[in-house]
Coordinates of C-alpha atoms in Angstrom, one line a residue:
X1 CA -18.6 -29.7 -4.3
X2 CA -17.8 -28.0 -0.9
X3 CA -16.7 -24.4 -1.3
X4 CA -13.8 -24.9 1.1
X5 CA -12.4 -27.6 -1.2
X6 CA -12.5 -25.5 -4.3
X7 CA -10.9 -22.7 -2.4
X8 CA -8.1 -24.9 -1.2
X9 CA -7.7 -26.6 -4.7
X10 CA -8.6 -24.0 -7.3
X11 CA -8.0 -26.7 -10.0
X12 CA -11.3 -28.2 -9.0
X13 CA -13.0 -25.0 -10.0
X14 CA -11.6 -24.3 -13.4
X15 CA -11.0 -28.0 -14.2
X16 CA -14.8 -28.8 -14.1
X17 CA -15.5 -26.4 -17.1
X18 CA -12.3 -27.2 -19.0
X19 CA -13.1 -27.7 -22.7
X20 CA -11.5 -28.3 -26.1
X21 CA -11.3 -24.6 -26.9
X22 CA -9.4 -23.8 -23.6
X23 CA -7.1 -26.8 -24.3
X24 CA -6.2 -25.4 -27.7
X25 CA -5.5 -21.9 -26.4
X26 CA -3.5 -23.3 -23.4
X27 CA -1.4 -25.5 -25.7
X28 CA -0.5 -22.7 -28.0
X29 CA 0.5 -20.5 -25.0
X30 CA 2.5 -23.3 -23.5
X31 CA 4.5 -23.8 -26.7
X32 CA 5.4 -20.1 -26.9
X33 CA 6.3 -19.9 -23.2
X34 CA 8.4 -23.1 -23.4
X35 CA 10.4 -21.6 -26.3
X36 CA 11.0 -18.5 -24.2
X37 CA 11.7 -20.4 -20.9
X38 CA 14.5 -22.8 -22.1
X39 CA 17.2 -20.1 -22.5
X40 CA 15.8 -18.1 -19.6
X41 CA 15.8 -21.0 -17.2
X42 CA 19.4 -21.9 -18.0
X43 CA 20.5 -18.3 -17.7
X44 CA 18.8 -17.7 -14.3
X45 CA 20.4 -20.9 -12.9
X46 CA 23.8 -19.6 -13.8
X47 CA 22.9 -16.2 -12.2
X48 CA 22.0 -18.1 -9.0
X49 CA 25.4 -19.8 -9.1
X50 CA 24.0 -23.2 -9.9
X51 CA 24.4 -25.6 -12.9
X52 CA 22.2 -24.7 -15.9
X53 CA 20.1 -27.8 -15.5
X54 CA 18.9 -26.5 -12.1
X55 CA 17.0 -23.8 -14.1
X56 CA 15.1 -26.5 -16.1
X57 CA 14.4 -28.5 -13.0
X58 CA 13.1 -25.4 -11.1
X59 CA 10.6 -24.8 -14.0
X60 CA 8.9 -28.2 -14.1
X61 CA 7.5 -29.4 -10.7
X62 CA 6.9 -25.9 -9.4
X63 CA 4.7 -25.0 -12.4
X64 CA 2.6 -28.1 -12.0
X65 CA 2.1 -27.5 -8.3
X66 CA 1.2 -23.9 -8.8
X67 CA -1.4 -25.0 -11.5
X68 CA -3.0 -27.1 -8.7
X69 CA -3.0 -24.6 -5.9
X70 CA -2.7 -21.1 -7.5
X71 CA -5.6 -18.9 -8.4
X72 CA -4.1 -16.9 -11.3
X73 CA -4.9 -18.3 -14.8
X74 CA -2.0 -16.6 -16.5
X75 CA 0.9 -16.5 -13.9
X76 CA 3.9 -18.4 -15.1
X77 CA 6.0 -19.6 -12.2
X78 CA 9.7 -20.3 -12.3
X79 CA 13.2 -18.8 -11.8
X80 CA 13.3 -15.0 -12.1
X81 CA 16.2 -12.6 -12.2
X82 CA 15.8 -10.8 -8.9
X83 CA 15.1 -13.9 -6.8
X84 CA 18.1 -15.7 -8.6
X85 CA 20.4 -12.8 -7.6
X86 CA 19.1 -12.9 -4.0
X87 CA 19.7 -16.6 -4.0
X88 CA 23.3 -16.2 -5.1
X89 CA 23.9 -13.4 -2.6
X90 CA 22.5 -15.4 0.3
X91 CA 24.3 -18.7 -0.5
X92 CA 27.7 -17.2 -1.4
X93 CA 28.0 -15.8 2.2
X94 CA 27.5 -19.3 3.6
X95 CA 28.9 -21.9 1.1
X96 CA 31.5 -21.8 -1.6
X97 CA 29.9 -21.7 -5.1
X98 CA 30.4 -24.8 -7.2
X99 CA 30.4 -27.2 -4.3
X100 CA 27.8 -29.9 -3.4
X101 CA 27.1 -27.9 -0.3
X102 CA 26.0 -24.9 -2.4
X103 CA 23.4 -27.0 -4.3
X104 CA 22.1 -28.4 -1.0
X105 CA 21.9 -24.9 0.5
X106 CA 19.9 -23.8 -2.6
X107 CA 17.4 -26.6 -2.0
X108 CA 17.2 -25.7 1.7
X109 CA 16.6 -22.1 0.8
X110 CA 13.8 -23.1 -1.5
X111 CA 12.2 -25.3 1.1
X112 CA 12.5 -22.7 3.8
X113 CA 11.0 -20.1 1.5
X114 CA 8.2 -22.5 0.6
X115 CA 7.5 -23.1 4.3
X116 CA 7.3 -19.4 5.0
X117 CA 4.9 -18.8 2.1
X118 CA 2.7 -21.7 3.1
X119 CA 2.6 -20.6 6.7
X120 CA 1.7 -17.1 5.7
X121 CA -1.0 -18.4 3.4
X122 CA -2.5 -20.7 6.0
X123 CA -2.6 -17.9 8.6
X124 CA -3.9 -15.5 6.0
X125 CA -1.0 -13.1 6.2
X126 CA -1.0 -11.9 2.7
X127 CA -1.4 -8.3 4.0
X128 CA 2.3 -8.4 5.1
X129 CA 3.4 -7.7 1.6
X130 CA 1.6 -4.3 1.9
X131 CA 4.4 -3.1 4.1
X132 CA 6.6 -2.9 1.0
X133 CA 5.5 0.3 -0.9
X134 CA 5.5 0.3 -4.7
X135 CA 8.1 3.1 -4.9
X136 CA 10.5 1.1 -2.6
X137 CA 9.9 -2.1 -4.7
X138 CA 10.6 -0.1 -7.9
X139 CA 13.8 1.3 -6.4
X140 CA 14.9 -2.1 -5.3
X141 CA 14.2 -3.8 -8.6
X142 CA 16.0 -1.0 -10.5
X143 CA 19.1 -1.3 -8.4
X144 CA 19.0 -5.1 -8.6
X145 CA 18.7 -4.9 -12.4
X146 CA 21.8 -2.8 -12.6
X147 CA 23.7 -5.3 -10.3
X148 CA 22.5 -8.3 -12.3
X149 CA 23.5 -6.6 -15.6
X150 CA 26.9 -5.7 -14.2
X151 CA 27.5 -9.2 -12.8
X152 CA 26.9 -10.7 -16.3
X153 CA 29.6 -8.6 -18.0
X154 CA 32.2 -11.1 -16.8
X155 CA 30.5 -13.7 -19.1
X156 CA 30.2 -11.3 -21.9
X157 CA 33.9 -10.6 -21.8
X158 CA 35.1 -14.0 -20.8
X159 CA 36.9 -13.0 -17.6
X160 CA 36.7 -13.8 -13.9
X161 CA 35.0 -11.2 -11.6
X162 CA 33.3 -11.4 -8.3
X163 CA 31.2 -9.2 -6.0
X164 CA 27.6 -8.7 -4.8
X165 CA 27.6 -4.9 -4.9
X166 CA 27.9 -2.7 -7.9
X167 CA 31.2 -1.2 -6.7
X168 CA 32.7 -4.6 -6.0
X169 CA 31.7 -5.9 -9.4
X170 CA 33.0 -2.8 -11.2
X171 CA 36.3 -2.9 -9.4
X172 CA 36.7 -6.6 -10.0
X173 CA 35.8 -6.2 -13.7
X174 CA 38.4 -3.4 -14.1
X175 CA 41.1 -5.5 -12.4
X176 CA 40.5 -8.4 -14.9
X177 CA 39.8 -6.4 -18.0
X178 CA 43.1 -7.3 -19.5
X179 CA 42.1 -11.0 -19.6
X180 CA 39.2 -10.3 -22.0
X181 CA 38.7 -13.1 -24.5
X182 CA 38.0 -11.2 -27.8
X183 CA 36.0 -14.0 -29.4
X184 CA 33.8 -14.3 -26.3
X185 CA 33.4 -10.5 -26.3
X186 CA 32.2 -10.6 -29.9
X187 CA 29.7 -13.3 -29.2
X188 CA 28.4 -11.5 -26.1
X189 CA 28.2 -8.1 -27.6
X190 CA 26.6 -9.3 -30.9
X191 CA 24.1 -11.4 -28.9
X192 CA 23.1 -8.5 -26.6
X193 CA 22.8 -6.1 -29.6
X194 CA 20.7 -8.7 -31.5
X195 CA 18.3 -9.3 -28.6
X196 CA 17.8 -5.5 -28.0
X197 CA 17.0 -5.2 -31.8
X198 CA 14.6 -8.1 -31.6
X199 CA 12.7 -6.3 -28.8
X200 CA 12.6 -3.0 -30.5
X201 CA 13.1 -3.5 -34.2
X202 CA 11.9 -6.9 -35.3
X203 CA 8.2 -6.2 -34.8
X204 CA 8.0 -3.1 -37.0
X205 CA 10.1 -4.9 -39.6
X206 CA 7.8 -7.9 -39.8
X207 CA 4.8 -5.6 -39.9
X208 CA 6.2 -3.8 -42.9
X209 CA 6.8 -7.2 -44.5
X210 CA 3.1 -8.0 -44.0
X211 CA 3.5 -10.7 -41.4
X212 CA 0.4 -11.3 -39.2
X213 CA 0.3 -10.4 -35.5
X214 CA 0.5 -14.0 -34.3
X215 CA 3.6 -14.8 -36.4
X216 CA 5.2 -11.5 -35.4
X217 CA 4.6 -12.2 -31.7
X218 CA 6.1 -15.7 -31.9
X219 CA 9.1 -14.4 -33.8
X220 CA 9.8 -11.7 -31.1
X221 CA 9.4 -14.2 -28.3
X222 CA 11.7 -16.7 -30.1
X223 CA 14.5 -14.2 -30.4
X224 CA 16.6 -15.6 -27.5
X225 CA 16.2 -19.1 -29.0
X226 CA 17.6 -17.9 -32.3
X227 CA 20.6 -16.4 -30.5
X228 CA 21.1 -19.7 -28.6
X229 CA 21.0 -21.8 -31.8
X230 CA 23.2 -19.5 -33.9
X231 CA 25.9 -19.0 -31.2
X232 CA 25.9 -22.7 -30.3
X233 CA 26.4 -23.6 -34.0
X234 CA 29.1 -21.1 -34.3
X235 CA 31.0 -22.4 -31.3
X236 CA 30.6 -26.0 -32.4
X237 CA 31.4 -25.4 -36.1
X238 CA 34.4 -23.1 -35.6
X239 CA 35.8 -25.0 -32.6
X240 CA 35.7 -21.8 -30.5
X241 CA 35.6 -23.8 -27.2
X242 CA 39.2 -24.6 -27.8
X243 CA 40.0 -20.9 -28.2
X244 CA 38.8 -20.0 -24.7
X245 CA 35.1 -19.5 -25.2
X246 CA 33.4 -20.7 -22.1
X247 CA 30.5 -23.1 -22.8
X248 CA 27.7 -24.7 -20.8
X249 CA 29.2 -28.2 -21.2
X250 CA 27.5 -31.4 -20.1
X251 CA 24.0 -31.1 -18.9
X252 CA 22.4 -34.2 -17.5
X253 CA 19.8 -35.8 -19.9
X254 CA 17.1 -36.6 -17.4
X255 CA 13.9 -35.5 -15.6
X256 CA 14.2 -33.6 -12.3
X257 CA 15.8 -35.9 -9.7
X258 CA 14.4 -36.5 -6.3
X259 CA 16.5 -34.3 -3.9
X260 CA 16.4 -33.8 -0.2
X261 CA 17.3 -30.4 1.3
X262 CA 19.3 -30.1 4.5
X263 CA 17.4 -29.6 7.7
X264 CA 20.5 -28.6 9.7
X265 CA 19.4 -26.1 12.4
X266 CA 22.7 -24.1 11.8
X267 CA 22.1 -23.9 8.0
X268 CA 18.4 -23.1 8.4
X269 CA 19.2 -20.4 10.9
X270 CA 21.7 -18.8 8.5
X271 CA 19.1 -18.9 5.7
X272 CA 16.1 -17.7 7.6
X273 CA 16.4 -14.0 6.9
X274 CA 17.3 -14.4 3.2
X275 CA 14.4 -16.9 2.8
X276 CA 12.0 -14.4 4.4
X277 CA 13.2 -11.6 2.2
X278 CA 13.0 -13.8 -0.9
X279 CA 9.5 -14.9 0.0
X280 CA 8.3 -11.3 0.5
X281 CA 9.9 -10.0 -2.7
X282 CA 8.8 -13.0 -4.7
X283 CA 5.2 -12.7 -3.4
X284 CA 5.0 -9.0 -4.1
X285 CA 6.3 -9.4 -7.7
X286 CA 4.0 -12.4 -8.3
X287 CA 0.8 -10.9 -6.8
X288 CA 1.2 -7.6 -8.7
X289 CA 1.6 -9.4 -12.0
X290 CA -1.2 -11.8 -11.2
X291 CA -3.7 -9.1 -10.2
X292 CA -2.8 -6.9 -13.2
X293 CA -3.4 -9.8 -15.7
X294 CA -6.6 -11.0 -13.9
X295 CA -8.1 -7.5 -14.0
X296 CA -8.0 -7.6 -17.8
X297 CA -10.3 -10.5 -17.8
X298 CA -12.3 -9.6 -14.7
X299 CA -11.0 -12.6 -12.8
X300 CA -10.3 -12.7 -9.1
X301 CA -7.0 -13.4 -7.4
X302 CA -6.9 -14.7 -3.8
X303 CA -3.7 -13.4 -2.2
X304 CA -3.7 -15.9 0.6
X305 CA -4.3 -18.8 -1.8
X306 CA -1.5 -17.4 -3.9
X307 CA 0.8 -17.7 -0.9
X308 CA -0.1 -21.4 -0.7
X309 CA 0.4 -21.9 -4.4
X310 CA 3.8 -20.2 -4.4
X311 CA 4.8 -22.1 -1.2
X312 CA 3.9 -25.4 -2.8
X313 CA 5.9 -24.4 -5.9
X314 CA 9.0 -23.6 -3.8
X315 CA 8.7 -26.8 -1.8
X316 CA 8.4 -28.7 -5.1
X317 CA 11.6 -27.0 -6.3
X318 CA 13.4 -28.0 -3.1
X319 CA 12.6 -31.7 -3.7
X320 CA 13.4 -31.7 -7.5
X321 CA 16.8 -30.2 -7.7
X322 CA 15.7 -26.5 -8.1
X323 CA 16.0 -23.3 -6.2
X324 CA 13.6 -20.5 -5.1
X325 CA 11.0 -19.5 -7.7
X326 CA 8.1 -17.1 -8.1
X327 CA 5.8 -15.7 -10.8
X328 CA 7.8 -13.9 -13.5
X329 CA 6.6 -10.7 -15.1
X330 CA 7.9 -11.3 -18.7
X331 CA 6.9 -14.9 -19.0
X332 CA 3.4 -14.3 -17.4
X333 CA 2.7 -11.4 -19.9
X334 CA 3.8 -13.7 -22.7
X335 CA 1.6 -16.5 -21.4
X336 CA -1.3 -14.1 -21.2
X337 CA -0.8 -12.5 -24.6
X338 CA -0.4 -16.0 -26.2
X339 CA -4.0 -16.7 -25.1
X340 CA -3.6 -18.9 -21.9
X341 CA -7.1 -19.6 -20.5
X342 CA -6.2 -21.6 -17.4
X343 CA -3.3 -22.7 -15.2
X344 CA -3.2 -25.9 -17.4
X345 CA -1.1 -23.8 -19.8
X346 CA 1.6 -23.9 -17.1
X347 CA 1.3 -27.7 -16.8
X348 CA 1.8 -28.0 -20.5
X349 CA 4.8 -25.8 -20.3
X350 CA 6.2 -28.1 -17.7
X351 CA 5.7 -31.0 -20.0
X352 CA 7.6 -29.1 -22.8
X353 CA 10.4 -28.3 -20.4
X354 CA 10.6 -32.0 -19.3
X355 CA 10.9 -33.1 -22.9
X356 CA 13.7 -30.5 -23.4
X357 CA 15.4 -31.8 -20.2
X358 CA 15.2 -35.4 -21.6
X359 CA 16.1 -35.0 -25.2
X360 CA 17.5 -31.5 -26.0
X361 CA 20.2 -31.0 -23.4
X362 CA 23.0 -32.6 -25.5
X363 CA 22.3 -29.9 -28.1
X364 CA 23.3 -27.1 -25.7
X365 CA 26.7 -28.6 -24.9
X366 CA 28.4 -25.9 -27.0
X367 CA 26.1 -23.1 -25.9
X368 CA 28.4 -20.1 -24.9
X369 CA 27.8 -18.7 -21.4
X370 CA 28.1 -15.2 -23.0
X371 CA 24.8 -15.9 -24.8
X372 CA 23.0 -16.7 -21.6
X373 CA 24.5 -13.6 -20.1
X374 CA 23.2 -11.5 -23.0
X375 CA 19.8 -13.0 -22.4
X376 CA 19.9 -12.0 -18.7
X377 CA 21.1 -8.5 -19.4
X378 CA 18.4 -7.7 -22.0
X379 CA 15.7 -9.1 -19.7
X380 CA 16.8 -7.2 -16.5
X381 CA 17.5 -3.9 -18.1
X382 CA 13.8 -3.7 -19.0
X383 CA 13.2 -3.6 -15.3
X384 CA 15.4 -0.6 -14.6
X385 CA 13.2 2.5 -14.2
X386 CA 14.9 5.7 -13.0
X387 CA 11.8 7.6 -13.8
X388 CA 10.5 6.5 -10.4
X389 CA 13.0 9.0 -8.8
X390 CA 11.5 12.0 -10.7
X391 CA 7.9 10.8 -10.1
X392 CA 8.4 10.3 -6.4
X393 CA 10.3 13.7 -6.1
X394 CA 7.4 15.5 -7.8
X395 CA 4.8 13.8 -5.7
X396 CA 6.3 13.1 -2.2
X397 CA 9.7 13.9 -0.9
X398 CA 9.3 11.2 1.7
X399 CA 8.7 8.6 -1.0
X400 CA 11.6 10.0 -2.9
X401 CA 13.9 9.6 0.1
X402 CA 12.8 6.0 0.5
X403 CA 13.4 5.1 -3.1
X404 CA 16.8 6.8 -3.2
X405 CA 18.0 5.2 0.0
X406 CA 16.8 1.7 -1.2
X407 CA 18.6 2.2 -4.6
X408 CA 21.8 3.4 -2.9
X409 CA 21.9 0.7 -0.2
X410 CA 21.1 -2.0 -2.7
X411 CA 23.9 -0.8 -5.1
X412 CA 26.4 -0.2 -2.2
X413 CA 25.7 -2.9 0.3
X414 CA 23.9 -5.7 -1.7
X415 CA 20.4 -6.9 -2.3
X416 CA 19.8 -8.2 1.3
X417 CA 20.7 -4.8 2.8
X418 CA 18.6 -3.0 0.1
X419 CA 15.5 -5.0 0.6
X420 CA 15.8 -5.0 4.4
X421 CA 16.1 -1.2 4.2
X422 CA 13.1 -1.1 1.9
X423 CA 11.0 -3.0 4.3
X424 CA 12.1 -0.9 7.2
X425 CA 11.7 2.4 5.3
X426 CA 8.2 1.4 4.1
X427 CA 7.1 0.7 7.7
X428 CA 8.8 3.8 9.1
X429 CA 7.2 6.0 6.4
X430 CA 3.8 4.5 7.2
X431 CA 4.3 5.2 10.9
X432 CA 5.6 8.7 10.2
X433 CA 2.7 9.6 8.0
X434 CA 0.0 8.2 10.3
X435 CA 1.7 9.6 13.4
X436 CA 0.9 13.1 12.2
X437 CA -2.6 12.7 10.8
X438 CA -4.4 15.4 8.9
X439 CA -6.7 17.1 11.4
X440 CA -9.0 19.8 9.8
X441 CA -11.0 22.3 11.6
X442 CA -14.4 22.3 9.7
X443 CA -17.3 24.6 9.3
X444 CA -20.7 24.4 7.7
X445 CA -21.0 25.2 4.0
X446 CA -23.8 27.8 3.8
X447 CA -27.2 26.5 2.7
X448 CA -26.1 22.8 3.2
X449 CA -25.6 20.2 5.8
X450 CA -22.0 19.6 4.7
X451 CA -18.9 20.6 6.7
X452 CA -15.5 21.4 5.1
X453 CA -12.0 22.6 6.0
X454 CA -12.2 26.3 7.1
X455 CA -8.9 26.9 5.3
X456 CA -10.2 25.8 2.0
X457 CA -13.8 26.8 1.9
X458 CA -16.0 29.7 2.9
X459 CA -17.9 28.2 5.8
X460 CA -19.9 29.3 8.9
X461 CA -18.5 28.6 12.3
X462 CA -19.6 29.3 15.9
X463 CA -17.1 30.9 18.3
X464 CA -18.2 28.5 21.1
X465 CA -17.9 25.4 19.0
X466 CA -14.7 23.8 17.5
X467 CA -15.3 21.0 15.0
X468 CA -12.3 18.9 14.2
X469 CA -12.3 16.2 11.5
X470 CA -9.6 13.5 12.1
X471 CA -8.6 11.9 8.8
X472 CA -6.9 8.8 10.1
X473 CA -7.5 5.9 12.4
X474 CA -6.3 6.6 16.0
X475 CA -3.6 4.3 17.4
X476 CA -0.6 4.5 19.6
X477 CA 1.6 6.4 17.2
X478 CA -0.7 9.4 16.7
X479 CA -2.7 9.5 20.0
X480 CA -0.4 12.1 21.6
X481 CA -0.4 14.2 18.5
X482 CA -4.2 14.5 18.7
X483 CA -4.0 15.4 22.4
X484 CA -1.6 18.2 21.6
X485 CA -3.6 19.4 18.6
X486 CA -6.8 19.8 20.6
X487 CA -5.0 21.3 23.7
X488 CA -3.3 23.9 21.5
X489 CA -6.5 24.9 19.8
X490 CA -8.6 25.2 22.9
X491 CA -6.2 26.5 25.5
X492 CA -5.8 30.0 24.0
X493 CA -9.5 30.6 23.2
X494 CA -11.6 31.1 26.3
X495 CA -14.8 31.4 24.2
X496 CA -14.8 27.7 23.3
X497 CA -17.3 25.6 25.2
X498 CA -17.6 22.5 22.9
X499 CA -15.2 20.3 20.9
X500 CA -16.7 18.0 18.3
X501 CA -14.5 15.2 16.9
X502 CA -16.0 14.3 13.5
X503 CA -15.0 10.6 13.2
X504 CA -16.2 9.9 9.7
X505 CA -12.6 8.9 8.6
X506 CA -11.7 6.9 11.7
X507 CA -11.8 3.1 11.1
X508 CA -10.1 2.0 14.3
X509 CA -9.3 3.3 17.8
X510 CA -6.8 1.2 19.7
X511 CA -6.4 1.1 23.5
X512 CA -3.6 3.7 23.5
X513 CA -5.8 6.1 21.5
X514 CA -8.8 5.4 23.8
X515 CA -6.7 6.3 26.8
X516 CA -5.7 9.5 25.0
X517 CA -9.4 10.3 24.4
X518 CA -10.0 9.8 28.1
X519 CA -7.2 12.2 28.8
X520 CA -8.6 14.7 26.3
X521 CA -12.0 14.5 27.9
X522 CA -10.5 15.0 31.4
X523 CA -8.4 18.1 30.4
X524 CA -11.3 19.7 28.4
X525 CA -13.5 19.2 31.5
X526 CA -11.0 21.0 33.6
X527 CA -11.2 23.9 31.1
X528 CA -15.1 23.8 31.3
X529 CA -15.2 22.4 27.7
X530 CA -17.3 19.4 26.7
X531 CA -16.1 16.7 24.3
X532 CA -18.5 15.3 21.7
X533 CA -18.2 12.7 18.9
X534 CA -20.1 12.6 15.6
X535 CA -20.4 10.2 12.7
X536 CA -18.8 7.3 14.6
X537 CA -18.7 4.1 12.5
X538 CA -20.5 1.1 13.8
X539 CA -17.4 -1.2 14.5
X540 CA -15.7 1.7 16.3
X541 CA -18.8 2.4 18.4
X542 CA -19.0 -1.3 19.3
X543 CA -15.5 -1.1 20.7
X544 CA -16.2 2.1 22.6
X545 CA -19.3 0.7 24.2
X546 CA -17.2 -2.1 25.7
X547 CA -15.3 0.5 27.8
X548 CA -16.5 3.1 30.3
X549 CA -15.3 6.1 28.1
X550 CA -18.8 6.9 26.7
X551 CA -20.4 7.0 30.1
X552 CA -17.6 9.4 31.4
X553 CA -17.5 11.6 28.4
X554 CA -18.8 15.1 29.2
X555 CA -20.6 15.5 25.9
X556 CA -22.7 13.4 23.5
X557 CA -22.4 11.1 20.5
X558 CA -24.2 12.5 17.4
X559 CA -25.3 10.7 14.3
X560 CA -24.1 13.5 12.0
X561 CA -21.9 16.6 12.2
X562 CA -24.9 18.7 11.2
X563 CA -27.0 17.3 14.1
X564 CA -24.1 17.9 16.5
X565 CA -23.6 21.6 15.6
X566 CA -27.4 22.3 15.4
X567 CA -28.1 20.7 18.8
X568 CA -25.2 22.5 20.5
X569 CA -26.1 25.9 19.1
X570 CA -29.7 25.5 20.4
X571 CA -28.6 24.8 24.0
X572 CA -29.6 27.5 26.5
X573 CA -26.8 30.0 27.2
X574 CA -26.2 28.7 30.7
X575 CA -25.4 25.2 29.2
X576 CA -22.9 26.9 26.8
X577 CA -21.0 28.2 29.8

């Protein structure tokens, strides 16, 4: 089978060796993940401002499409908290929630996001996600988790509240606090407390009772289902819906419908920036989970093919009544821990959810929205990590500033402003750090051919030779910095006759940097100083040979720093002058 075909359709690779053992493991994993996904999918649809069935629909076709095109064998694709929040934030600024136009806009957002991801995958632009640093992502997710948790308190208390920033939500909650429904509050608080206990206390309890690891794991994962069942029975049996407890109500008993997103230029223009941000955030979250899980089994993830898999999943969501999706952390870990061997586990999960959509939806008519809110709160608070502030402060004040600004802007101005600031700050931090590269003056370690920083090691130097090691690629942002660094070092020392640039850490020299090297060579020549290069990498040398710089350079190119210093020291005194 042609390699390009298995690369484009990874299912052809793992599908050829699929056996009964893998089928059994995938089926067990699918059962556990399906149990977990039913309440999660419903909850994340409500978080996105959509009917609960949209969550089920967004978890069926996208999973199957990812199984065909994706490269991760454990990634579970579907609605996730942060992307659902970003969906609600994007759409509520354009369309009124609860209207038909809102649902169509959600489809269009998924289609646009899918198109962006597909395009990035086809043009192999997976590296774009690298512009979001991990500290900035951690800050954004922490702030988003707080906003999501706060936004669900209205369902816990049974009141009306609005807002897409933490301050707006808190003010709105405070203004309606007097309308709290006591019964709803009891359901919501008890449900939240029980789910926290399931996460922290159920596993030790079952271990003390002698339960096996497999049974314990299933019990912990089925905690949300237990809350759903118990609260639904309570509302139905006690007639609590008539006493103001808000319930899910009618959910269509059907497979995902065929839907058509809007291709209105006006709507797509309004959704373009949110779709791009959702695509980037979703991809970063997905690829980090996929690579972490793949490393545990020494498997390989292709980031560009992952873009195609996620793009196909989002387009599938757009045409089957869903909304933007990505790979979820918690469900993927559950899928992995449950023994999933191949992406077929995801396809079996889709079948399980399809059965739930066909036959189980009447059973959730009396499901209280407070229970779904409790599910969301417990899930997202596990993402909140303020320790990133201390770690970044201790390690890098610049990273700390980026994390803090991302958190504050997300909390104060909303998720779009926060993630936009995160992207911008990540790029600015990169430019700032690389615009002032570490340039070390080096000398020879006695008795060796090695050269080290004169400020850190006892080394030998020559008063007529300055050796500078540039620890960064040279490009437009740092070219002038190197000019000034060399000029300041040479101008005040009339003994210097040679400057050697040790290029062992230089992977690239762009045209702006090349022009700066030409200027450095010219200025040094005016001061009767020669410029030399050492340890130039092959690809960099190939580029330099295409220009006239090497022929005009006053000095030579040496294979090693040791050869450069030894050769220059041995020159006759008149050549040193």
